[in-house]
Short mmCIF file of C-alpha atoms in Angstrom, two decimals:
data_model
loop_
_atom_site.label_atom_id
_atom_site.label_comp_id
_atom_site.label_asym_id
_atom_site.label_seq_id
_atom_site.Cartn_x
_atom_site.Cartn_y
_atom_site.Cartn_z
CA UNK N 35 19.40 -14.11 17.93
CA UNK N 36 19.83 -13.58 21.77
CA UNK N 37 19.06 -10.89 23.53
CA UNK N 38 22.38 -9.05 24.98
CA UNK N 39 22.49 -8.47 28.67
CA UNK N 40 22.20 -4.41 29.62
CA UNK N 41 25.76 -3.43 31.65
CA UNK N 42 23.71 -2.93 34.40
CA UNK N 43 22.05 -6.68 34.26
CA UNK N 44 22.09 -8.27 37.74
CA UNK N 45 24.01 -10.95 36.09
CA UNK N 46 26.97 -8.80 34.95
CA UNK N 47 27.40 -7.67 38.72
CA UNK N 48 28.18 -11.10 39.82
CA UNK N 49 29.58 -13.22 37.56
CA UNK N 50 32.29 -12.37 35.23
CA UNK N 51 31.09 -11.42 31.34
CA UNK N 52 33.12 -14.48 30.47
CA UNK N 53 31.12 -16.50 32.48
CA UNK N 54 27.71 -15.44 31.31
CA UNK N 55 28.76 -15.78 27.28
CA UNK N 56 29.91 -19.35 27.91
CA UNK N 57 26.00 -19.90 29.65
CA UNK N 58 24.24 -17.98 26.79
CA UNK N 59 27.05 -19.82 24.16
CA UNK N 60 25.96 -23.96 25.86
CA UNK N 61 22.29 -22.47 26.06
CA UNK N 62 22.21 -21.93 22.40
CA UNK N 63 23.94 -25.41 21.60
CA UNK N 64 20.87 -26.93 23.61
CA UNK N 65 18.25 -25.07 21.96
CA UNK N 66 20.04 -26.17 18.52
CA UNK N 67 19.46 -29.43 19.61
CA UNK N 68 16.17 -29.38 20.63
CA UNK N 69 15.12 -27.87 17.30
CA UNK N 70 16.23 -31.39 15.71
CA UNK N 71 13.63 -33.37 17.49
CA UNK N 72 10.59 -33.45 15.89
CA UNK N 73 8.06 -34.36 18.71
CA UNK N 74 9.61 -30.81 20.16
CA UNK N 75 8.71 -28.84 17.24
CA UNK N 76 5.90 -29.96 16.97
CA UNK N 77 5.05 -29.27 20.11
CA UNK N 78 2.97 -25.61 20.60
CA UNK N 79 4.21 -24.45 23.93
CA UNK N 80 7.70 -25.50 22.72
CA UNK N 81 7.09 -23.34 19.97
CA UNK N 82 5.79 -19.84 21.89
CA UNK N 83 8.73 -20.46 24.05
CA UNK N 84 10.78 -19.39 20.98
CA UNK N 85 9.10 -17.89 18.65
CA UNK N 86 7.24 -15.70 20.16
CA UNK N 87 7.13 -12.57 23.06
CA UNK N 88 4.88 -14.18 24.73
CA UNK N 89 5.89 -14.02 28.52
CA UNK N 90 6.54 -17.43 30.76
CA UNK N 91 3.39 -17.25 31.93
CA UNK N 92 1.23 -16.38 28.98
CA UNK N 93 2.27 -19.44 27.82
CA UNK N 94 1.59 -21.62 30.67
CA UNK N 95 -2.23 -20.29 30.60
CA UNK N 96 -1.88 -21.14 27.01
CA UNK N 97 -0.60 -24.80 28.23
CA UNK N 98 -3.44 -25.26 30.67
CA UNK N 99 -6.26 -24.04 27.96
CA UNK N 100 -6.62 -20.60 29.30
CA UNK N 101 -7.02 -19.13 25.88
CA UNK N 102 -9.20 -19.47 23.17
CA UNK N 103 -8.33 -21.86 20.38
CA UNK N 104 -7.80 -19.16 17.97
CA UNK N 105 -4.77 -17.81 19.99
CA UNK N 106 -1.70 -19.53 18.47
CA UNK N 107 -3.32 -18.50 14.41
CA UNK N 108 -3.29 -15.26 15.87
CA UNK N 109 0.29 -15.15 17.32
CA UNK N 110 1.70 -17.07 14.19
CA UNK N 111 0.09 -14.01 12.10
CA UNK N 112 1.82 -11.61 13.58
CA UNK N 113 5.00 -13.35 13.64
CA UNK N 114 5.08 -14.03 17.46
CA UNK N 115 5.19 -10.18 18.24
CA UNK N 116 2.38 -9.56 20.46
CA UNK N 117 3.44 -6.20 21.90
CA UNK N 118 4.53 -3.11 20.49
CA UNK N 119 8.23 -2.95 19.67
CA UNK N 120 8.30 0.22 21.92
CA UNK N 121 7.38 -1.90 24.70
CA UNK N 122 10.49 -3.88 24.56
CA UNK N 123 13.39 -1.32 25.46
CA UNK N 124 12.47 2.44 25.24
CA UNK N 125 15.39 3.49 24.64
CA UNK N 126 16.97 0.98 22.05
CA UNK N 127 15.80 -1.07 18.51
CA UNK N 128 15.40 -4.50 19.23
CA UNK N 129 18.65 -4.70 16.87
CA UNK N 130 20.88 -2.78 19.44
CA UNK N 131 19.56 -5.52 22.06
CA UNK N 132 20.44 -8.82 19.74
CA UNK N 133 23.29 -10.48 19.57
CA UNK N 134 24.25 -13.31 17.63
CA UNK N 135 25.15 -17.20 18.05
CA UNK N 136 28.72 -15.75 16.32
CA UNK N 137 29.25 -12.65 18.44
CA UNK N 138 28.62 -14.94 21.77
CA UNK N 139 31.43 -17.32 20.46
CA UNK N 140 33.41 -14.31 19.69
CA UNK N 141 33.57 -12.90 23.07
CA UNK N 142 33.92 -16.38 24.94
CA UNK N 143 37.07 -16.65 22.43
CA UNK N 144 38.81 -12.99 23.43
#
């Protein structure tokens, strides 16, 4: 699942919605493919990238040893979710702010 961009995304206001599918639609195909390779996978800051909430650079402290060693049994335990669902959009469910692989090929397809 991908986040969907907000109307009033900085993106939308410059590039067409067209556009920005097609980006989030080759994105995906790359990330597909870098979920065959094993050495990736196995890889833990490959992993917290995503599968978890962690930000960019949470993870790079991670990457340099910044955290105990404890830190990725405790992410993996809850899932990846480190913050409160509340604290992801106020106003929406993280479902209303998902979209699909499919419904990203849909709209580049319209």
């Amino acid at each position: 699942m991908i986040p969907s961009l907000q109307s009033e995304c900085c993106l939308l206001n410059k590039f067409n919605l067209w556009v920005v599918m097609r980006r989030v639609s080759r994105l995906c195909a790359f990330a597909e493919s870098c979920f065959k390779e094993k050495e990736l996978t196995m890889d833990p800051t490959f992993r917290l990238f995503f599968q978890s909430d962690l930000s960019f650079e949470e993870i790079l402290k991670f990457h340099h040893g910044h955290y105990a060693e404890d830190f990725i049994k405790n992410i993996w335990q809850t899932n990846g979710i480190t913050r409160q669902l509340e604290q992801v959009e106020e106003n929406n469910s993280i479902e209303e702010n998902l979209i699909s692989v499919g419904e990203a090929h849909h709209l580049l397809n319209k």
